[in-house]
PDB file of C-alpha atoms in Angstrom:
ATOM      1  CA  GLU A 177       4.834  -3.774 -17.557  1.00 74.00           C
ATOM      2  CA  PRO A 178       2.111  -5.907 -16.411  1.00 79.00           C
ATOM      3  CA  GLU A 179      -0.495  -4.392 -13.545  1.00 92.00           C
ATOM      4  CA  VAL A 180      -3.215  -5.193 -10.469  1.00 95.00           C
ATOM      5  CA  THR A 181      -6.539  -4.596 -12.225  1.00 96.00           C
ATOM      6  CA  GLN A 182      -9.336  -3.456  -9.775  1.00 97.00           C
ATOM      7  CA  THR A 183     -12.573  -3.016 -10.343  1.00 96.00           C
ATOM      8  CA  PRO A 184     -14.898  -1.485  -9.555  1.00 96.00           C
ATOM      9  CA  SER A 185     -12.681   1.767  -9.068  1.00 95.00           C
ATOM     10  CA  HIS A 186     -15.918   3.470  -7.703  1.00 97.00           C
ATOM     11  CA  GLN A 187     -18.362   2.017  -5.467  1.00 97.00           C
ATOM     12  CA  VAL A 188     -21.343   3.363  -3.581  1.00 98.00           C
ATOM     13  CA  THR A 189     -23.748   1.329  -1.779  1.00 98.00           C
ATOM     14  CA  GLN A 190     -26.557   1.330   0.796  1.00 97.00           C
ATOM     15  CA  MET A 191     -25.792   0.390   4.175  1.00 98.00           C
ATOM     16  CA  GLY A 192     -26.383  -3.012   4.961  1.00 97.00           C
ATOM     17  CA  GLN A 193     -25.779  -3.544   1.708  1.00 98.00           C
ATOM     18  CA  GLU A 194     -22.851  -6.642   0.887  1.00 98.00           C
ATOM     19  CA  VAL A 195     -20.604  -5.822  -2.034  1.00 98.00           C
ATOM     20  CA  ILE A 196     -17.785  -7.292  -3.365  1.00 97.00           C
ATOM     21  CA  LEU A 197     -14.638  -6.394  -4.955  1.00 98.00           C
ATOM     22  CA  ARG A 198     -12.267  -7.894  -7.032  1.00 97.00           C
ATOM     23  CA  CYS A 199      -8.994  -7.788  -8.189  1.00 97.00           C
ATOM     24  CA  VAL A 200      -6.635  -9.752 -10.865  1.00 96.00           C
ATOM     25  CA  PRO A 201      -3.115 -10.352 -10.043  1.00 95.00           C
ATOM     26  CA  ILE A 202      -0.172  -9.677 -11.724  1.00 93.00           C
ATOM     27  CA  SER A 203      -0.370 -13.761 -12.869  1.00 89.00           C
ATOM     28  CA  ASN A 204       2.485 -15.944 -11.551  1.00 88.00           C
ATOM     29  CA  HIS A 205       2.431 -13.672  -7.707  1.00 91.00           C
ATOM     30  CA  LEU A 206       1.962 -15.652  -5.276  1.00 89.00           C
ATOM     31  CA  TYR A 207       1.102 -13.462  -2.593  1.00 90.00           C
ATOM     32  CA  PHE A 208      -2.258 -12.119  -2.037  1.00 94.00           C
ATOM     33  CA  TYR A 209      -3.410  -8.868  -0.006  1.00 95.00           C
ATOM     34  CA  TRP A 210      -6.262  -6.465   0.622  1.00 97.00           C
ATOM     35  CA  TYR A 211      -5.247  -3.375   2.446  1.00 97.00           C
ATOM     36  CA  ARG A 212      -7.766   0.168   3.095  1.00 97.00           C
ATOM     37  CA  GLN A 213      -7.541   3.857   3.241  1.00 96.00           C
ATOM     38  CA  ILE A 214      -9.610   5.777   5.534  1.00 95.00           C
ATOM     39  CA  LEU A 215      -9.726   8.887   3.279  1.00 91.00           C
ATOM     40  CA  GLY A 216      -6.631  11.344   5.078  1.00 86.00           C
ATOM     41  CA  GLN A 217      -5.588   8.863   7.558  1.00 90.00           C
ATOM     42  CA  LYS A 218      -2.361   5.733   6.624  1.00 89.00           C
ATOM     43  CA  VAL A 219      -2.990   2.309   4.792  1.00 94.00           C
ATOM     44  CA  GLU A 220      -3.878  -0.916   7.200  1.00 94.00           C
ATOM     45  CA  PHE A 221      -3.624  -4.262   6.188  1.00 94.00           C
ATOM     46  CA  LEU A 222      -6.622  -5.843   6.173  1.00 96.00           C
ATOM     47  CA  VAL A 223      -5.464  -9.863   4.996  1.00 95.00           C
ATOM     48  CA  SER A 224      -3.109 -11.449   3.225  1.00 93.00           C
ATOM     49  CA  PHE A 225      -3.929 -14.769   1.245  1.00 93.00           C
ATOM     50  CA  TYR A 226      -0.718 -17.561   0.160  1.00 90.00           C
ATOM     51  CA  ASN A 227      -0.998 -20.730  -1.296  1.00 87.00           C
ATOM     52  CA  ASN A 228      -5.152 -20.592  -1.679  1.00 87.00           C
ATOM     53  CA  GLU A 229      -5.509 -19.874   1.948  1.00 91.00           C
ATOM     54  CA  ILE A 230      -4.814 -17.003   4.725  1.00 94.00           C
ATOM     55  CA  SER A 231      -2.462 -15.834   5.120  1.00 91.00           C
ATOM     56  CA  GLU A 232      -2.848 -13.356   8.246  1.00 91.00           C
ATOM     57  CA  LYS A 233      -5.335 -10.992   9.034  1.00 93.00           C
ATOM     58  CA  SER A 234      -5.596  -8.528  11.168  1.00 93.00           C
ATOM     59  CA  GLU A 235      -8.357  -6.956  13.961  1.00 93.00           C
ATOM     60  CA  ILE A 236     -10.432  -5.190  11.002  1.00 94.00           C
ATOM     61  CA  PHE A 237     -10.553  -8.395   9.231  1.00 96.00           C
ATOM     62  CA  ASP A 238     -14.024  -9.619  11.295  1.00 94.00           C
ATOM     63  CA  ASP A 239     -16.672 -11.596  10.322  1.00 95.00           C
ATOM     64  CA  GLN A 240     -17.986  -9.215   8.252  1.00 96.00           C
ATOM     65  CA  PHE A 241     -14.600 -10.252   5.262  1.00 97.00           C
ATOM     66  CA  SER A 242     -14.479 -12.663   2.932  1.00 97.00           C
ATOM     67  CA  VAL A 243     -11.559 -14.160   1.030  1.00 96.00           C
ATOM     68  CA  GLU A 244     -12.134 -15.840  -2.460  1.00 94.00           C
ATOM     69  CA  ARG A 245     -10.120 -16.552  -5.176  1.00 91.00           C
ATOM     70  CA  PRO A 246     -12.438 -17.854  -7.450  1.00 83.00           C
ATOM     71  CA  ASP A 247     -10.601 -19.018 -10.604  1.00 84.00           C
ATOM     72  CA  GLY A 248      -6.610 -18.693 -10.458  1.00 77.00           C
ATOM     73  CA  SER A 249      -7.085 -15.250 -11.521  1.00 85.00           C
ATOM     74  CA  ASN A 250      -9.331 -12.764  -9.467  1.00 93.00           C
ATOM     75  CA  PHE A 251      -9.126 -12.494  -5.739  1.00 95.00           C
ATOM     76  CA  THR A 252     -11.748 -10.428  -4.058  1.00 97.00           C
ATOM     77  CA  LEU A 253     -12.313  -8.545  -0.986  1.00 98.00           C
ATOM     78  CA  LYS A 254     -16.396  -9.819  -0.175  1.00 98.00           C
ATOM     79  CA  ILE A 255     -18.332  -7.518   3.167  1.00 98.00           C
ATOM     80  CA  ARG A 256     -20.853  -9.027   3.886  1.00 96.00           C
ATOM     81  CA  SER A 257     -23.032  -5.976   5.358  1.00 95.00           C
ATOM     82  CA  THR A 258     -21.693  -2.948   5.067  1.00 97.00           C
ATOM     83  CA  LYS A 259     -21.388  -0.091   7.259  1.00 96.00           C
ATOM     84  CA  LEU A 260     -20.862   3.880   7.672  1.00 97.00           C
ATOM     85  CA  GLU A 261     -16.892   3.469   8.512  1.00 96.00           C
ATOM     86  CA  ASP A 262     -16.313   0.457   5.525  1.00 97.00           C
ATOM     87  CA  SER A 263     -15.523   3.632   3.520  1.00 97.00           C
ATOM     88  CA  ALA A 264     -12.456   3.893   2.270  1.00 97.00           C
ATOM     89  CA  MET A 265      -9.845   3.074  -0.507  1.00 97.00           C
ATOM     90  CA  TYR A 266      -9.236  -0.287  -1.037  1.00 98.00           C
ATOM     91  CA  PHE A 267      -6.044  -1.658  -2.308  1.00 97.00           C
ATOM     92  CA  CYS A 268      -4.974  -4.811  -3.679  1.00 97.00           C
ATOM     93  CA  ALA A 269      -1.703  -5.545  -3.762  1.00 95.00           C
ATOM     94  CA  SER A 270       0.558  -8.808  -5.085  1.00 94.00           C
ATOM     95  CA  ARG A 271       3.795  -9.905  -5.320  1.00 90.00           C
ATOM     96  CA  GLY A 272       5.685 -13.203  -6.718  1.00 87.00           C
ATOM     97  CA  ASP A 273       8.275 -15.043  -4.016  1.00 81.00           C
ATOM     98  CA  GLY A 274      11.459 -12.523  -2.520  1.00 74.00           C
ATOM     99  CA  THR A 275      10.052  -9.583  -5.522  1.00 82.00           C
ATOM    100  CA  GLU A 276       8.601  -6.499  -4.794  1.00 88.00           C
ATOM    101  CA  ALA A 277       4.795  -6.136  -4.027  1.00 91.00           C
ATOM    102  CA  PHE A 278       2.272  -4.380  -6.547  1.00 93.00           C
ATOM    103  CA  PHE A 279      -0.864  -2.392  -5.569  1.00 94.00           C
ATOM    104  CA  GLY A 280      -4.172  -1.937  -8.150  1.00 95.00           C
ATOM    105  CA  GLN A 281      -5.692   1.114  -7.847  1.00 94.00           C
ATOM    106  CA  GLY A 282      -7.710   1.044  -5.409  1.00 96.00           C
ATOM    107  CA  THR A 283     -11.324   1.360  -5.502  1.00 97.00           C
ATOM    108  CA  ARG A 284     -12.772   3.857  -3.699  1.00 97.00           C
ATOM    109  CA  LEU A 285     -16.514   2.889  -1.808  1.00 98.00           C
ATOM    110  CA  THR A 286     -18.508   5.097  -0.655  1.00 98.00           C
ATOM    111  CA  VAL A 287     -20.844   3.265   1.866  1.00 98.00           C
ATOM    112  CA  VAL A 288     -24.594   5.504   2.575  1.00 97.00           C
TER     113      VAL A 288
ATOM    114  CA  GLY B 199       3.360  -5.593  15.133  1.00 84.00           C
ATOM    115  CA  ILE B 200       6.565  -3.140  12.822  1.00 90.00           C
ATOM    116  CA  GLN B 201       6.250   0.561  13.648  1.00 93.00           C
ATOM    117  CA  VAL B 202       6.706   2.390  11.172  1.00 96.00           C
ATOM    118  CA  GLU B 203       7.565   6.034  11.559  1.00 97.00           C
ATOM    119  CA  GLN B 204       7.983   8.629   8.421  1.00 98.00           C
ATOM    120  CA  SER B 205      10.036  12.217   8.784  1.00 97.00           C
ATOM    121  CA  PRO B 206       8.511  14.957   8.412  1.00 97.00           C
ATOM    122  CA  PRO B 207       4.582  14.295   8.740  1.00 97.00           C
ATOM    123  CA  ASP B 208       4.641  17.454   6.094  1.00 97.00           C
ATOM    124  CA  LEU B 209       7.215  19.321   3.963  1.00 97.00           C
ATOM    125  CA  ILE B 210       6.792  22.153   1.029  1.00 97.00           C
ATOM    126  CA  LEU B 211       8.750  22.931  -1.073  1.00 96.00           C
ATOM    127  CA  GLN B 212       9.833  25.904  -3.822  1.00 97.00           C
ATOM    128  CA  GLU B 213       9.738  23.907  -6.750  1.00 97.00           C
ATOM    129  CA  GLY B 214      13.661  23.278  -8.189  1.00 97.00           C
ATOM    130  CA  ALA B 215      14.355  22.603  -4.054  1.00 98.00           C
ATOM    131  CA  ASN B 216      16.529  19.272  -3.035  1.00 97.00           C
ATOM    132  CA  SER B 217      14.663  17.367   0.078  1.00 97.00           C
ATOM    133  CA  THR B 218      14.936  13.432   2.447  1.00 98.00           C
ATOM    134  CA  LEU B 219      12.477  11.819   3.642  1.00 98.00           C
ATOM    135  CA  ARG B 220      13.273   9.899   6.245  1.00 98.00           C
ATOM    136  CA  CYS B 221      11.805   6.037   7.159  1.00 98.00           C
ATOM    137  CA  ASN B 222      12.503   4.369  10.930  1.00 98.00           C
ATOM    138  CA  PHE B 223      11.657   0.833  11.545  1.00 96.00           C
ATOM    139  CA  SER B 224      11.816  -1.254  14.800  1.00 95.00           C
ATOM    140  CA  ASP B 225      12.540  -4.744  13.843  1.00 93.00           C
ATOM    141  CA  SER B 226      15.092  -6.738  10.896  1.00 92.00           C
ATOM    142  CA  VAL B 227      12.406  -7.016   7.739  1.00 91.00           C
ATOM    143  CA  ASN B 228      12.573  -8.454   4.670  1.00 88.00           C
ATOM    144  CA  ASN B 229      11.595  -6.478   2.243  1.00 91.00           C
ATOM    145  CA  LEU B 230      11.173  -2.353   2.952  1.00 95.00           C
ATOM    146  CA  GLN B 231       9.209  -0.330  -0.708  1.00 96.00           C
ATOM    147  CA  TRP B 232       9.037   3.007  -1.071  1.00 98.00           C
ATOM    148  CA  PHE B 233       4.979   4.883  -2.685  1.00 96.00           C
ATOM    149  CA  HIS B 234       4.655   8.059  -3.742  1.00 96.00           C
ATOM    150  CA  GLN B 235       0.394   8.353  -3.659  1.00 94.00           C
ATOM    151  CA  ASN B 236      -0.764  10.831  -6.670  1.00 89.00           C
ATOM    152  CA  PRO B 237      -3.577  13.616  -6.433  1.00 86.00           C
ATOM    153  CA  TRP B 238      -5.988  10.450  -7.439  1.00 87.00           C
ATOM    154  CA  GLY B 239      -4.761   8.457  -4.779  1.00 90.00           C
ATOM    155  CA  GLN B 240      -2.767   5.354  -6.388  1.00 90.00           C
ATOM    156  CA  LEU B 241       0.475   3.840  -4.806  1.00 92.00           C
ATOM    157  CA  ILE B 242       2.932   4.417  -7.287  1.00 92.00           C
ATOM    158  CA  ASN B 243       6.267   2.134  -6.778  1.00 93.00           C
ATOM    159  CA  LEU B 244       9.083   4.221  -6.878  1.00 96.00           C
ATOM    160  CA  PHE B 245      11.566   1.602  -4.987  1.00 96.00           C
ATOM    161  CA  TYR B 246      11.840  -1.675  -3.773  1.00 95.00           C
ATOM    162  CA  ILE B 247      14.935  -1.017  -1.530  1.00 96.00           C
ATOM    163  CA  PRO B 248      15.114  -3.973   1.834  1.00 93.00           C
ATOM    164  CA  SER B 249      19.351  -2.647   1.765  1.00 95.00           C
ATOM    165  CA  GLY B 250      21.288  -0.496   0.085  1.00 97.00           C
ATOM    166  CA  THR B 251      21.187   2.367  -2.358  1.00 98.00           C
ATOM    167  CA  LYS B 252      19.303   2.461  -6.058  1.00 97.00           C
ATOM    168  CA  GLN B 253      18.767   6.313  -8.504  1.00 97.00           C
ATOM    169  CA  ASN B 254      15.961   6.640 -10.807  1.00 96.00           C
ATOM    170  CA  GLY B 255      16.425   9.361 -12.231  1.00 97.00           C
ATOM    171  CA  ARG B 256      15.092  12.631  -9.364  1.00 97.00           C
ATOM    172  CA  LEU B 257      14.729   9.967  -6.767  1.00 98.00           C
ATOM    173  CA  SER B 258      16.831   7.826  -5.340  1.00 98.00           C
ATOM    174  CA  ALA B 259      17.106   5.734  -2.087  1.00 98.00           C
ATOM    175  CA  THR B 260      19.226   4.613   0.435  1.00 98.00           C
ATOM    176  CA  THR B 261      18.560   1.860   2.994  1.00 98.00           C
ATOM    177  CA  VAL B 262      20.660   0.347   5.965  1.00 97.00           C
ATOM    178  CA  ALA B 263      18.865  -2.652   7.552  1.00 94.00           C
ATOM    179  CA  THR B 264      21.163  -2.779  10.187  1.00 94.00           C
ATOM    180  CA  GLU B 265      20.116   0.276  11.347  1.00 96.00           C
ATOM    181  CA  ARG B 266      16.600  -0.008  10.570  1.00 97.00           C
ATOM    182  CA  TYR B 267      15.597   3.084   8.341  1.00 98.00           C
ATOM    183  CA  SER B 268      15.878   4.060   5.143  1.00 98.00           C
ATOM    184  CA  LEU B 269      15.777   7.488   2.612  1.00 98.00           C
ATOM    185  CA  LEU B 270      14.569   8.728   0.257  1.00 98.00           C
ATOM    186  CA  TYR B 271      15.753  11.853  -1.913  1.00 98.00           C
ATOM    187  CA  ILE B 272      14.306  13.988  -3.842  1.00 97.00           C
ATOM    188  CA  SER B 273      16.034  16.032  -5.921  1.00 97.00           C
ATOM    189  CA  SER B 274      15.443  19.104  -9.048  1.00 97.00           C
ATOM    190  CA  SER B 275      11.587  19.040  -7.218  1.00 97.00           C
ATOM    191  CA  GLN B 276       8.906  19.567  -8.981  1.00 96.00           C
ATOM    192  CA  THR B 277       5.300  20.723  -9.042  1.00 95.00           C
ATOM    193  CA  THR B 278       4.523  16.964 -10.080  1.00 94.00           C
ATOM    194  CA  ASP B 279       6.112  15.095  -7.268  1.00 95.00           C
ATOM    195  CA  SER B 280       3.836  16.394  -4.930  1.00 95.00           C
ATOM    196  CA  GLY B 281       1.095  13.697  -3.057  1.00 94.00           C
ATOM    197  CA  VAL B 282       2.137  11.629  -0.002  1.00 96.00           C
ATOM    198  CA  TYR B 283       4.949   9.748   0.204  1.00 97.00           C
ATOM    199  CA  PHE B 284       4.650   6.179   1.820  1.00 97.00           C
ATOM    200  CA  CYS B 285       7.583   3.674   3.656  1.00 97.00           C
ATOM    201  CA  ALA B 286       5.923   0.413   3.483  1.00 96.00           C
ATOM    202  CA  VAL B 287       7.535  -2.745   5.317  1.00 94.00           C
ATOM    203  CA  GLU B 288       7.728  -6.054   4.850  1.00 89.00           C
ATOM    204  CA  ARG B 289       8.681  -9.960   6.665  1.00 79.00           C
ATOM    205  CA  VAL B 290       8.816 -12.323   4.019  1.00 67.00           C
ATOM    206  CA  GLY B 291       4.466 -13.833   3.944  1.00 63.00           C
ATOM    207  CA  ASN B 292       3.716 -11.274   6.654  1.00 73.00           C
ATOM    208  CA  GLN B 293       1.681  -8.026   6.228  1.00 85.00           C
ATOM    209  CA  PHE B 294       3.135  -4.540   5.222  1.00 89.00           C
ATOM    210  CA  TYR B 295       4.126  -1.451   7.544  1.00 92.00           C
ATOM    211  CA  PHE B 296       2.735   1.256   6.498  1.00 95.00           C
ATOM    212  CA  GLY B 297       3.688   4.438   7.645  1.00 95.00           C
ATOM    213  CA  THR B 298       1.878   7.690   8.303  1.00 92.00           C
ATOM    214  CA  GLY B 299       3.656   9.106   5.164  1.00 95.00           C
ATOM    215  CA  THR B 300       4.404  12.494   4.392  1.00 97.00           C
ATOM    216  CA  SER B 301       2.947  14.653   2.423  1.00 96.00           C
ATOM    217  CA  LEU B 302       4.652  16.890   0.520  1.00 96.00           C
ATOM    218  CA  THR B 303       3.937  20.344  -1.503  1.00 96.00           C
ATOM    219  CA  VAL B 304       5.846  21.954  -4.272  1.00 96.00           C
ATOM    220  CA  ILE B 305       4.904  25.443  -4.963  1.00 97.00           C
ATOM    221  CA  PRO B 306       6.338  26.646  -8.296  1.00 94.00           C
TER     222      PRO B 306
END
């Protein structure tokens, strides 16, 4: 069964450092998403990406965040200068046209 | 945005018992999915069910889109069913809106 793959599974970084979270969506999917979940809380939307551009973003997705689909297969989330409150599980998801969305296994980001 | 409410927030069951989890949403949607978040934090797809009824083993789900709710039934619960169950809804091309989840604990 096709799956969304995220790397790394766990990343520890120092406050102020840049991190890049990587995702390989399911091939032939058209819509891509990043979500995050702070420990014990609900899953929150960050950004959606369609046709090589951001289609929607939340208030959380400020200038410190960016997304890219550099080569047609990878989908990355960059946090430029991490803060303690960025510590969370980050999920990538992808979906085809009119089909269900699949989520990756998540990257647990810990900012120290 | 769309409000998604799940009930109950917490549920403790004896192994073998049945349960019903509910998801109410505030606006019309094109997509509704149920997920199980396992102890490792992974979101496992259970059902893609924008309308109608589906069954998969001991689990089944029903969505009544016109009345803006969905139900997830778990029968003969097992300890491995423990975890958090999320409902998420979407209007096509937009974000998924997640509920706050139902935390299920099944005790032997």
